[in-house]
Short mmCIF file of C-alpha atoms in Angstrom, two decimals:
data_model
loop_
_atom_site.label_atom_id
_atom_site.label_comp_id
_atom_site.label_asym_id
_atom_site.label_seq_id
_atom_site.Cartn_x
_atom_site.Cartn_y
_atom_site.Cartn_z
CA UNK A 1 106.14 114.93 126.74
CA UNK A 2 104.24 112.31 125.55
CA UNK A 3 100.99 113.34 123.67
CA UNK A 4 97.90 112.43 124.53
CA UNK A 5 94.78 110.98 122.43
CA UNK A 6 91.35 111.01 123.58
CA UNK A 7 88.80 108.82 121.78
CA UNK A 8 85.65 111.33 121.32
CA UNK A 9 83.52 108.34 119.62
CA UNK A 10 83.83 105.10 117.28
CA UNK A 11 80.91 104.23 114.89
CA UNK A 12 80.21 102.51 112.28
CA UNK A 13 79.86 103.89 108.41
CA UNK A 14 77.74 101.86 106.26
CA UNK A 15 77.43 102.79 102.58
CA UNK A 16 74.61 105.05 101.89
CA UNK A 17 73.49 103.00 99.52
CA UNK A 18 74.01 99.06 99.43
CA UNK A 19 72.25 96.57 97.20
CA UNK A 20 72.32 92.79 98.05
CA UNK A 21 75.69 90.73 98.73
CA UNK A 22 78.80 92.00 96.77
CA UNK A 23 81.89 88.97 96.69
CA UNK A 24 85.06 89.55 94.81
CA UNK A 25 87.80 86.76 94.39
CA UNK A 26 91.60 87.49 95.00
CA UNK A 27 93.67 87.48 92.29
CA UNK A 28 97.40 86.16 92.44
CA UNK A 29 97.98 89.79 93.17
CA UNK A 30 96.26 90.09 96.17
CA UNK A 31 97.51 86.82 97.99
CA UNK A 32 100.80 88.17 97.86
CA UNK A 33 99.87 90.14 100.98
CA UNK A 34 97.32 88.38 102.80
CA UNK A 35 99.52 87.58 105.59
CA UNK A 36 101.33 91.13 105.66
CA UNK A 37 101.02 94.22 107.66
CA UNK A 38 98.26 96.66 106.85
CA UNK A 39 99.47 99.82 105.52
CA UNK A 40 99.04 102.57 107.58
CA UNK A 41 98.69 106.72 106.12
CA UNK A 42 97.87 110.21 108.26
CA UNK A 43 96.85 113.26 106.30
CA UNK A 44 97.06 116.38 107.90
CA UNK A 45 95.14 119.27 107.44
CA UNK A 46 96.21 122.89 108.94
CA UNK A 47 93.06 124.30 109.51
CA UNK A 48 93.54 127.46 112.80
CA UNK A 49 89.27 127.38 112.41
CA UNK A 50 89.38 123.86 113.60
CA UNK A 51 87.53 124.30 117.61
CA UNK A 52 85.59 121.69 118.93
CA UNK A 53 82.44 122.84 118.33
CA UNK A 54 83.13 123.28 114.55
CA UNK A 55 84.94 119.85 114.35
CA UNK A 56 81.80 118.52 115.65
CA UNK A 57 79.32 120.36 113.89
CA UNK A 58 80.99 120.75 109.96
CA UNK A 59 84.62 118.81 109.66
CA UNK A 60 82.92 115.13 111.43
CA UNK A 61 79.48 114.95 109.79
CA UNK A 62 80.97 116.30 106.13
CA UNK A 63 83.73 113.29 106.47
CA UNK A 64 80.96 110.82 107.77
CA UNK A 65 78.16 112.02 105.20
CA UNK A 66 80.65 111.67 102.11
CA UNK A 67 82.52 108.25 103.07
CA UNK A 68 78.65 106.86 103.42
CA UNK A 69 78.08 108.48 100.00
CA UNK A 70 81.34 107.53 98.53
CA UNK A 71 81.76 103.81 99.93
CA UNK A 72 78.54 102.87 97.46
CA UNK A 73 80.56 103.14 94.82
CA UNK A 74 83.19 101.50 96.96
CA UNK A 75 80.92 98.69 97.95
CA UNK A 76 84.15 95.51 98.50
CA UNK A 77 85.69 98.36 101.47
CA UNK A 78 82.80 98.06 104.04
CA UNK A 79 82.96 94.21 103.60
CA UNK A 80 85.75 91.50 105.08
CA UNK A 81 88.23 89.00 103.92
CA UNK A 82 86.77 85.62 104.83
CA UNK A 83 88.03 82.08 103.82
CA UNK A 84 85.55 78.96 103.70
CA UNK A 85 86.78 75.70 104.53
CA UNK A 86 85.87 74.76 101.48
CA UNK A 87 87.72 77.40 99.18
CA UNK A 88 91.58 77.30 98.14
CA UNK A 89 92.12 81.32 99.36
CA UNK A 90 90.11 83.97 101.23
CA UNK A 91 87.41 85.88 99.41
CA UNK A 92 86.54 89.55 99.80
CA UNK A 93 82.78 89.51 100.87
CA UNK A 94 80.36 92.59 101.57
CA UNK A 95 76.56 91.96 102.98
CA UNK A 96 74.22 94.33 103.73
CA UNK A 97 74.63 96.35 106.63
CA UNK A 98 78.85 95.91 106.23
CA UNK A 99 80.22 99.01 108.01
CA UNK A 100 83.79 100.41 108.47
CA UNK A 101 84.94 101.50 111.42
CA UNK A 102 84.94 105.41 112.03
CA UNK A 103 87.11 106.58 114.97
CA UNK A 104 86.26 110.13 115.80
CA UNK A 105 89.54 111.68 118.47
CA UNK A 106 91.07 114.86 119.90
CA UNK A 107 94.81 115.11 120.75
CA UNK A 108 97.28 117.37 122.32
CA UNK A 109 100.25 116.33 120.58
CA UNK A 110 101.67 119.36 118.80
CA UNK A 111 100.89 119.62 114.79
CA UNK A 112 103.72 121.61 113.61
CA UNK A 113 105.80 118.84 114.38
CA UNK A 114 104.02 115.81 113.46
CA UNK A 115 103.99 117.94 110.02
CA UNK A 116 107.09 119.84 110.21
CA UNK A 117 110.60 118.62 108.86
CA UNK A 118 112.24 117.73 111.86
CA UNK A 119 112.88 114.50 113.26
CA UNK A 120 110.29 113.04 116.12
CA UNK A 121 109.37 110.13 118.27
CA UNK A 122 107.21 107.52 115.45
CA UNK A 123 105.52 106.96 118.87
CA UNK A 124 103.54 109.91 118.75
CA UNK A 125 101.47 108.73 115.29
CA UNK A 126 100.71 105.38 116.40
CA UNK A 127 97.52 107.37 118.63
CA UNK A 128 96.24 108.64 114.83
CA UNK A 129 95.69 105.55 113.13
CA UNK A 130 92.91 103.17 113.44
CA UNK A 131 93.03 99.55 114.54
CA UNK A 132 92.18 97.46 111.66
CA UNK A 133 89.67 94.45 112.64
CA UNK A 134 91.30 90.67 112.22
CA UNK A 135 90.97 87.75 113.60
CA UNK A 136 90.83 84.40 112.81
CA UNK A 137 87.72 84.16 111.03
CA UNK A 138 87.67 87.31 109.14
CA UNK A 139 89.65 90.42 108.12
CA UNK A 140 87.95 94.35 107.49
CA UNK A 141 88.96 95.84 104.67
CA UNK A 142 89.78 99.73 105.80
CA UNK A 143 89.27 101.65 108.91
CA UNK A 144 89.32 105.31 109.31
CA UNK A 145 89.85 107.85 112.25
CA UNK A 146 89.75 111.50 111.95
CA UNK A 147 91.77 113.65 114.94
CA UNK A 148 91.23 117.04 116.16
CA UNK A 149 94.21 119.12 117.08
CA UNK A 150 92.56 122.11 118.02
CA UNK A 151 92.76 125.71 116.70
CA UNK A 152 95.55 124.41 114.41
CA UNK A 153 94.07 121.46 112.48
CA UNK A 154 93.38 117.54 112.20
CA UNK A 155 94.15 114.95 110.52
CA UNK A 156 92.39 111.92 108.82
CA UNK A 157 93.74 108.14 109.03
CA UNK A 158 93.59 105.04 107.54
CA UNK A 159 94.26 101.61 108.17
CA UNK A 160 93.75 99.51 104.71
CA UNK A 161 94.27 95.64 104.37
CA UNK A 162 96.98 95.35 101.54
CA UNK A 163 95.31 92.30 100.58
CA UNK A 164 92.52 94.46 99.65
CA UNK A 165 93.44 96.83 97.39
CA UNK A 166 97.22 98.84 96.46
CA UNK A 167 98.37 101.96 96.76
CA UNK A 168 96.82 103.30 93.34
CA UNK A 169 93.37 101.93 94.50
CA UNK A 170 93.97 103.54 98.00
CA UNK A 171 94.58 107.03 96.81
CA UNK A 172 91.67 106.38 94.05
CA UNK A 173 89.21 105.85 96.54
CA UNK A 174 90.41 109.09 98.73
CA UNK A 175 90.31 111.37 95.87
CA UNK A 176 86.68 109.67 95.05
CA UNK A 177 85.94 110.82 98.54
CA UNK A 178 87.46 113.88 98.85
CA UNK A 179 85.49 114.86 96.12
CA UNK A 180 82.60 113.75 97.28
CA UNK A 181 83.36 115.80 100.74
CA UNK A 182 83.98 118.63 98.72
CA UNK A 183 81.22 119.11 96.50
CA UNK A 184 78.79 117.88 99.44
CA UNK A 185 80.03 121.48 101.22
CA UNK A 186 79.65 123.46 97.70
CA UNK A 187 76.46 121.87 96.94
CA UNK A 188 77.42 121.27 93.55
CA UNK A 189 76.66 116.77 94.49
CA UNK A 190 74.72 116.49 91.78
CA UNK A 191 77.93 117.15 89.58
CA UNK A 192 79.26 114.54 87.46
CA UNK A 193 81.35 112.13 89.15
CA UNK A 194 85.26 111.77 87.63
CA UNK A 195 84.62 108.57 85.28
CA UNK A 196 88.74 108.20 86.33
CA UNK A 197 87.77 107.15 90.27
CA UNK A 198 85.11 104.76 89.75
CA UNK A 199 86.40 101.40 90.27
CA UNK A 200 86.47 98.80 87.64
CA UNK A 201 85.36 94.95 89.60
CA UNK A 202 85.87 93.25 86.69
CA UNK A 203 88.54 89.99 87.42
CA UNK A 204 88.60 88.57 84.14
CA UNK A 205 91.68 91.77 83.25
CA UNK A 206 93.99 90.01 84.97
CA UNK A 207 95.15 87.07 83.56
CA UNK A 208 96.83 84.17 85.72
CA UNK A 209 99.30 82.43 83.92
CA UNK A 210 99.45 78.61 84.96
CA UNK A 211 99.32 77.80 88.61
CA UNK A 212 100.86 80.98 90.15
CA UNK A 213 97.77 81.30 92.85
CA UNK A 214 98.73 77.52 93.97
CA UNK A 215 102.42 78.67 94.00
CA UNK A 216 102.12 81.70 95.74
CA UNK A 217 99.72 79.91 98.45
CA UNK A 218 102.45 76.98 98.65
CA UNK A 219 105.04 79.46 99.39
CA UNK A 220 102.85 81.22 102.14
CA UNK A 221 102.67 77.68 103.88
CA UNK A 222 106.27 76.60 104.11
CA UNK A 223 106.94 80.23 105.31
CA UNK A 224 104.09 80.25 107.95
CA UNK A 225 105.66 76.28 108.80
CA UNK A 226 108.78 77.88 109.52
CA UNK A 227 107.94 80.61 111.50
CA UNK A 228 105.81 78.13 113.01
CA UNK A 229 109.42 75.97 113.53
CA UNK A 230 108.61 73.82 111.68
CA UNK A 231 105.31 72.40 112.46
CA UNK A 232 102.05 72.97 110.46
CA UNK A 233 100.16 76.17 111.85
CA UNK A 234 97.60 75.36 113.69
CA UNK A 235 94.86 76.84 111.28
CA UNK A 236 96.47 77.17 108.01
CA UNK A 237 93.25 79.31 106.91
CA UNK A 238 93.65 81.62 109.81
CA UNK A 239 93.16 85.36 108.06
CA UNK A 240 95.18 87.16 111.38
CA UNK A 241 97.93 88.93 109.77
CA UNK A 242 101.44 88.23 110.64
CA UNK A 243 102.68 89.81 114.03
CA UNK A 244 104.11 93.53 113.69
CA UNK A 245 107.99 94.13 115.16
CA UNK A 246 107.71 96.50 118.12
CA UNK A 247 109.01 100.01 117.44
CA UNK A 248 111.01 100.81 120.21
CA UNK A 249 111.23 104.44 122.04
CA UNK A 250 114.22 105.68 120.02
CA UNK A 251 112.85 105.12 116.88
CA UNK A 252 112.01 108.95 114.85
CA UNK A 253 110.94 110.23 111.72
CA UNK A 254 112.47 112.65 109.33
CA UNK A 255 110.90 113.62 106.01
CA UNK A 256 113.05 115.09 103.45
CA UNK A 257 112.13 117.59 100.66
CA UNK A 258 113.92 117.12 97.55
CA UNK A 259 113.43 120.39 95.40
CA UNK A 260 113.97 120.07 91.24
CA UNK A 261 116.82 121.33 91.84
CA UNK A 262 118.37 119.08 94.45
CA UNK A 263 117.33 116.63 91.59
CA UNK A 264 118.87 117.61 88.36
CA UNK A 265 122.35 118.49 90.50
CA UNK A 266 122.25 114.92 91.65
CA UNK A 267 121.48 114.08 88.21
CA UNK A 268 124.59 116.43 86.83
CA UNK A 269 126.90 114.63 89.77
CA UNK A 270 125.48 111.32 88.06
CA UNK A 271 126.79 112.23 84.72
CA UNK A 272 129.79 113.52 85.55
CA UNK A 273 130.63 110.52 87.64
CA UNK A 274 129.58 107.85 84.82
CA UNK A 275 131.14 109.51 81.71
CA UNK A 276 134.84 109.73 84.13
CA UNK A 277 134.16 106.28 85.21
CA UNK A 278 136.34 103.22 83.53
CA UNK A 279 133.02 102.04 82.00
CA UNK A 280 130.91 105.10 81.03
CA UNK A 281 127.25 104.14 80.34
CA UNK A 282 124.18 106.08 79.42
CA UNK A 283 121.99 105.87 82.77
CA UNK A 284 117.79 106.26 82.36
CA UNK A 285 118.35 109.14 85.19
CA UNK A 286 114.72 109.53 85.95
CA UNK A 287 113.99 111.50 89.35
CA UNK A 288 112.95 108.18 90.58
CA UNK A 289 116.11 106.66 90.00
CA UNK A 290 117.99 109.66 91.05
CA UNK A 291 116.40 109.82 94.45
CA UNK A 292 116.16 106.49 95.42
CA UNK A 293 119.66 105.63 94.36
CA UNK A 294 120.80 107.99 96.15
CA UNK A 295 118.38 107.28 99.27
CA UNK A 296 119.73 104.16 99.15
CA UNK A 297 123.91 104.96 99.11
CA UNK A 298 122.73 107.37 101.70
CA UNK A 299 120.88 105.11 104.51
CA UNK A 300 123.85 101.75 103.91
CA UNK A 301 126.13 104.41 104.82
CA UNK A 302 124.49 105.40 107.83
CA UNK A 303 123.89 102.19 108.88
CA UNK A 304 127.78 101.22 108.25
CA UNK A 305 129.45 98.30 110.18
CA UNK A 306 130.69 95.58 108.44
CA UNK A 307 131.55 96.13 104.59
CA UNK A 308 130.39 92.39 103.60
CA UNK A 309 127.14 92.69 105.36
CA UNK A 310 124.48 91.62 103.23
CA UNK A 311 122.03 94.94 101.50
CA UNK A 312 119.45 94.85 98.83
CA UNK A 313 116.31 97.24 97.56
CA UNK A 314 113.50 96.34 96.06
CA UNK A 315 110.68 98.66 94.67
CA UNK A 316 107.02 98.45 94.12
CA UNK A 317 105.72 97.80 90.37
CA UNK A 318 102.85 98.81 88.85
CA UNK A 319 101.65 96.38 86.46
CA UNK A 320 98.68 97.65 85.21
CA UNK A 321 100.37 99.37 81.95
CA UNK A 322 102.73 96.47 81.86
CA UNK A 323 100.12 93.53 81.38
CA UNK A 324 99.22 92.63 77.77
CA UNK A 325 96.25 93.36 77.28
CA UNK A 326 96.64 96.65 80.18
CA UNK A 327 95.00 96.87 83.14
CA UNK A 328 92.79 99.49 83.13
CA UNK A 329 93.86 102.12 85.90
CA UNK A 330 90.74 102.42 87.76
CA UNK A 331 90.83 98.55 88.09
CA UNK A 332 89.92 98.09 92.01
CA UNK A 333 92.49 96.02 94.08
CA UNK A 334 96.05 94.89 93.94
CA UNK A 335 98.03 95.05 90.70
CA UNK A 336 101.62 95.59 91.75
CA UNK A 337 104.75 92.83 91.48
CA UNK A 338 108.04 94.30 93.18
CA UNK A 339 111.65 94.55 91.60
CA UNK A 340 114.22 93.05 93.79
CA UNK A 341 117.92 92.92 93.75
CA UNK A 342 119.72 91.25 96.75
CA UNK A 343 121.77 90.15 98.12
CA UNK A 344 124.20 92.55 97.53
CA UNK A 345 127.16 93.68 100.09
CA UNK A 346 127.11 96.88 101.79
CA UNK A 347 130.78 97.85 100.62
CA UNK A 348 129.47 98.07 97.51
CA UNK A 349 127.73 101.46 97.71
CA UNK A 350 129.95 102.51 100.77
CA UNK A 351 132.99 103.31 98.80
CA UNK A 352 133.32 106.29 96.81
CA UNK A 353 131.77 105.39 93.76
CA UNK A 354 128.74 103.90 95.70
CA UNK A 355 126.11 106.44 94.35
CA UNK A 356 127.00 105.66 90.79
CA UNK A 357 127.11 101.79 91.49
CA UNK A 358 123.42 102.43 93.10
CA UNK A 359 122.49 103.92 90.16
CA UNK A 360 123.43 101.79 87.85
CA UNK A 361 121.88 98.99 89.48
CA UNK A 362 118.16 100.75 89.66
CA UNK A 363 118.47 102.23 86.52
CA UNK A 364 119.19 98.49 85.13
CA UNK A 365 116.22 97.13 87.54
CA UNK A 366 113.59 100.05 85.61
CA UNK A 367 115.07 99.34 82.42
CA UNK A 368 114.28 95.41 82.88
CA UNK A 369 110.79 96.21 83.48
CA UNK A 370 108.14 94.52 81.71
CA UNK A 371 104.93 92.10 81.95
CA UNK A 372 107.39 89.14 83.13
CA UNK A 373 107.95 90.96 86.80
CA UNK A 374 104.04 90.51 87.38
CA UNK A 375 104.70 86.54 87.68
CA UNK A 376 107.82 86.51 89.44
CA UNK A 377 105.76 86.77 92.55
CA UNK A 378 106.48 83.23 93.82
CA UNK A 379 110.20 83.33 93.63
CA UNK A 380 110.24 86.93 95.10
CA UNK A 381 108.26 84.84 98.26
CA UNK A 382 110.82 82.36 98.35
CA UNK A 383 113.40 84.34 98.02
CA UNK A 384 112.60 87.03 101.40
CA UNK A 385 112.42 83.69 102.99
CA UNK A 386 115.58 82.78 102.81
CA UNK A 387 117.48 86.52 103.25
CA UNK A 388 120.45 86.43 105.63
CA UNK A 389 119.28 87.79 108.93
CA UNK A 390 119.75 90.81 110.06
CA UNK A 391 120.19 91.69 105.86
CA UNK A 392 119.40 95.33 104.77
CA UNK A 393 117.13 94.97 102.43
CA UNK A 394 115.16 98.87 101.40
CA UNK A 395 111.61 98.73 100.22
CA UNK A 396 109.66 102.10 99.20
CA UNK A 397 106.39 102.87 100.10
CA UNK A 398 103.88 105.08 98.09
CA UNK A 399 104.80 107.08 94.84
CA UNK A 400 105.11 110.23 93.32
CA UNK A 401 102.40 109.41 91.04
CA UNK A 402 99.97 109.37 93.19
CA UNK A 403 98.71 113.07 93.99
CA UNK A 404 98.54 113.00 97.56
CA UNK A 405 98.82 116.54 97.95
CA UNK A 406 95.46 116.89 95.79
CA UNK A 407 93.18 115.17 98.47
CA UNK A 408 91.13 118.10 99.51
CA UNK A 409 88.06 117.29 101.46
CA UNK A 410 87.70 121.21 101.27
CA UNK A 411 89.78 122.55 103.66
CA UNK A 412 92.91 122.80 101.32
CA UNK A 413 95.53 120.96 100.37
CA UNK A 414 96.97 118.55 103.08
CA UNK A 415 100.16 120.59 105.10
CA UNK A 416 101.69 116.78 105.21
CA UNK A 417 100.77 113.03 104.10
CA UNK A 418 102.48 110.07 106.42
CA UNK A 419 102.92 106.48 105.65
CA UNK A 420 103.25 105.09 109.22
CA UNK A 421 103.97 101.56 108.25
CA UNK A 422 106.91 101.61 106.81
CA UNK A 423 108.11 101.29 110.49
CA UNK A 424 107.64 97.64 109.63
CA UNK A 425 110.54 96.72 108.07
CA UNK A 426 113.24 98.79 106.21
CA UNK A 427 111.27 101.07 104.09
CA UNK A 428 111.16 104.68 102.67
CA UNK A 429 107.91 106.85 101.50
CA UNK A 430 107.97 108.64 98.78
CA UNK A 431 105.14 111.38 97.05
CA UNK A 432 105.23 114.41 94.99
CA UNK A 433 106.32 117.47 96.90
CA UNK A 434 104.17 118.99 97.98
CA UNK A 435 104.57 122.21 96.22
CA UNK A 436 103.90 120.47 92.54
CA UNK A 437 107.08 121.91 91.20
CA UNK A 438 108.81 118.58 90.69
CA UNK A 439 109.96 117.39 93.94
CA UNK A 440 110.24 114.68 95.89
CA UNK A 441 109.15 114.10 99.38
CA UNK A 442 110.78 111.47 101.45
CA UNK A 443 110.09 109.58 104.34
CA UNK A 444 112.73 107.59 106.99
CA UNK A 445 111.79 105.65 110.04
CA UNK A 446 115.52 105.02 112.43
CA UNK A 447 116.92 104.91 115.45
CA UNK A 448 117.87 108.14 116.62
CA UNK A 449 121.94 107.56 116.41
CA UNK A 450 121.71 106.25 112.87
CA UNK A 451 118.62 108.90 111.94
CA UNK A 452 121.11 111.46 113.04
CA UNK A 453 123.86 110.46 111.02
CA UNK A 454 121.72 109.77 108.01
CA UNK A 455 120.79 113.21 107.78
CA UNK A 456 124.43 114.44 107.70
CA UNK A 457 125.11 112.32 104.96
CA UNK A 458 122.08 113.62 102.82
CA UNK A 459 122.68 117.20 103.57
CA UNK A 460 126.40 116.75 102.42
CA UNK A 461 125.57 115.15 99.72
CA UNK A 462 123.56 117.59 98.20
CA UNK A 463 126.62 119.87 98.50
CA UNK A 464 128.78 118.28 96.43
#
């Protein structure tokens, strides 16, 4: 049975304290994302007290009023992207009376299915994330939705324009909002605000090298021309996002919880295999390297097919600490680049030593990271435009460092946090384990038959 969603109302939430207009230029980090699909998250909270009257009179009013006061510290989120005809790039502008869209809804979906660890249809998640208002002329920064599952709990859905904020800034805002909402209910509103959650808007902390912005915009122009069949786009300054791929009904979701012990088992296996190999080398076996290498190997094996088919991998790199001087951790906007390795061939990772081969490559990719990764964005865009058709290039959304399971709005820690938008490409999601004991939670979205193979491979590999 496909669940139904009843939209109760859609309203606008304005910042509680909105001064004059506020304009923020986009940096070269932001320009990487301006045409790409938004990031969609859903945060589930189990609450058996969540009756419709309690939802209407307590949950929704508290979320809305705390959102309003949080937006007064994060004004750009209530604004929109615009592109003036005289400007070479879009700008983020907040004007008085700008607002975010806030949808309130009720669902008859099975809460325990959506928050459990068994596969379920991806289509069940889409009603829980709000649309982002995007046109040729402007694009909203964020939109929100809160959905009730009567007597089971509720969820907060967030759709965020990636040219406005990265995962670090998104979770910083969510922590600020959660903190404000909880203090509001505890009537400790006057307590001092956590300084590490107050955003810094100073764009001069991002030092652009040479003409990198021009190079990125030129790459985008070339790419848009290519997808338009070789002709110039009708409106080169359109802010419309590239079309999303259609998700077929046979696509399912699955979450793997790797415990700290599982990760240590995999780490020891890599150490054994490396020391027994013909070219032993000390590897950087961090939790990320071990987890990502394992998942990468299992995903490529699950797809199977021609061993010579092109594959690759990539992962986002937070450049705040890599740049010189470092960018403050509470900087608002994007400060991520990516490390990519492509194209490889599937057989490199499908064989008996596939896991070790993946770990060697991912370990090297992490070891090589320095400030230069920030300035490789134009080359990265160019490489993506020339990928062979049908390439399986894995990427990662989220991070185990964001602390998403600490998002307590006053009704306890989340039951589950899901990144819905991993459907738009060969992506997985990563978060810290919910129990806080050093595990990792990995989200997958695949066609049902491929997911069944993947789940078998993931479990078999932990028994070796």
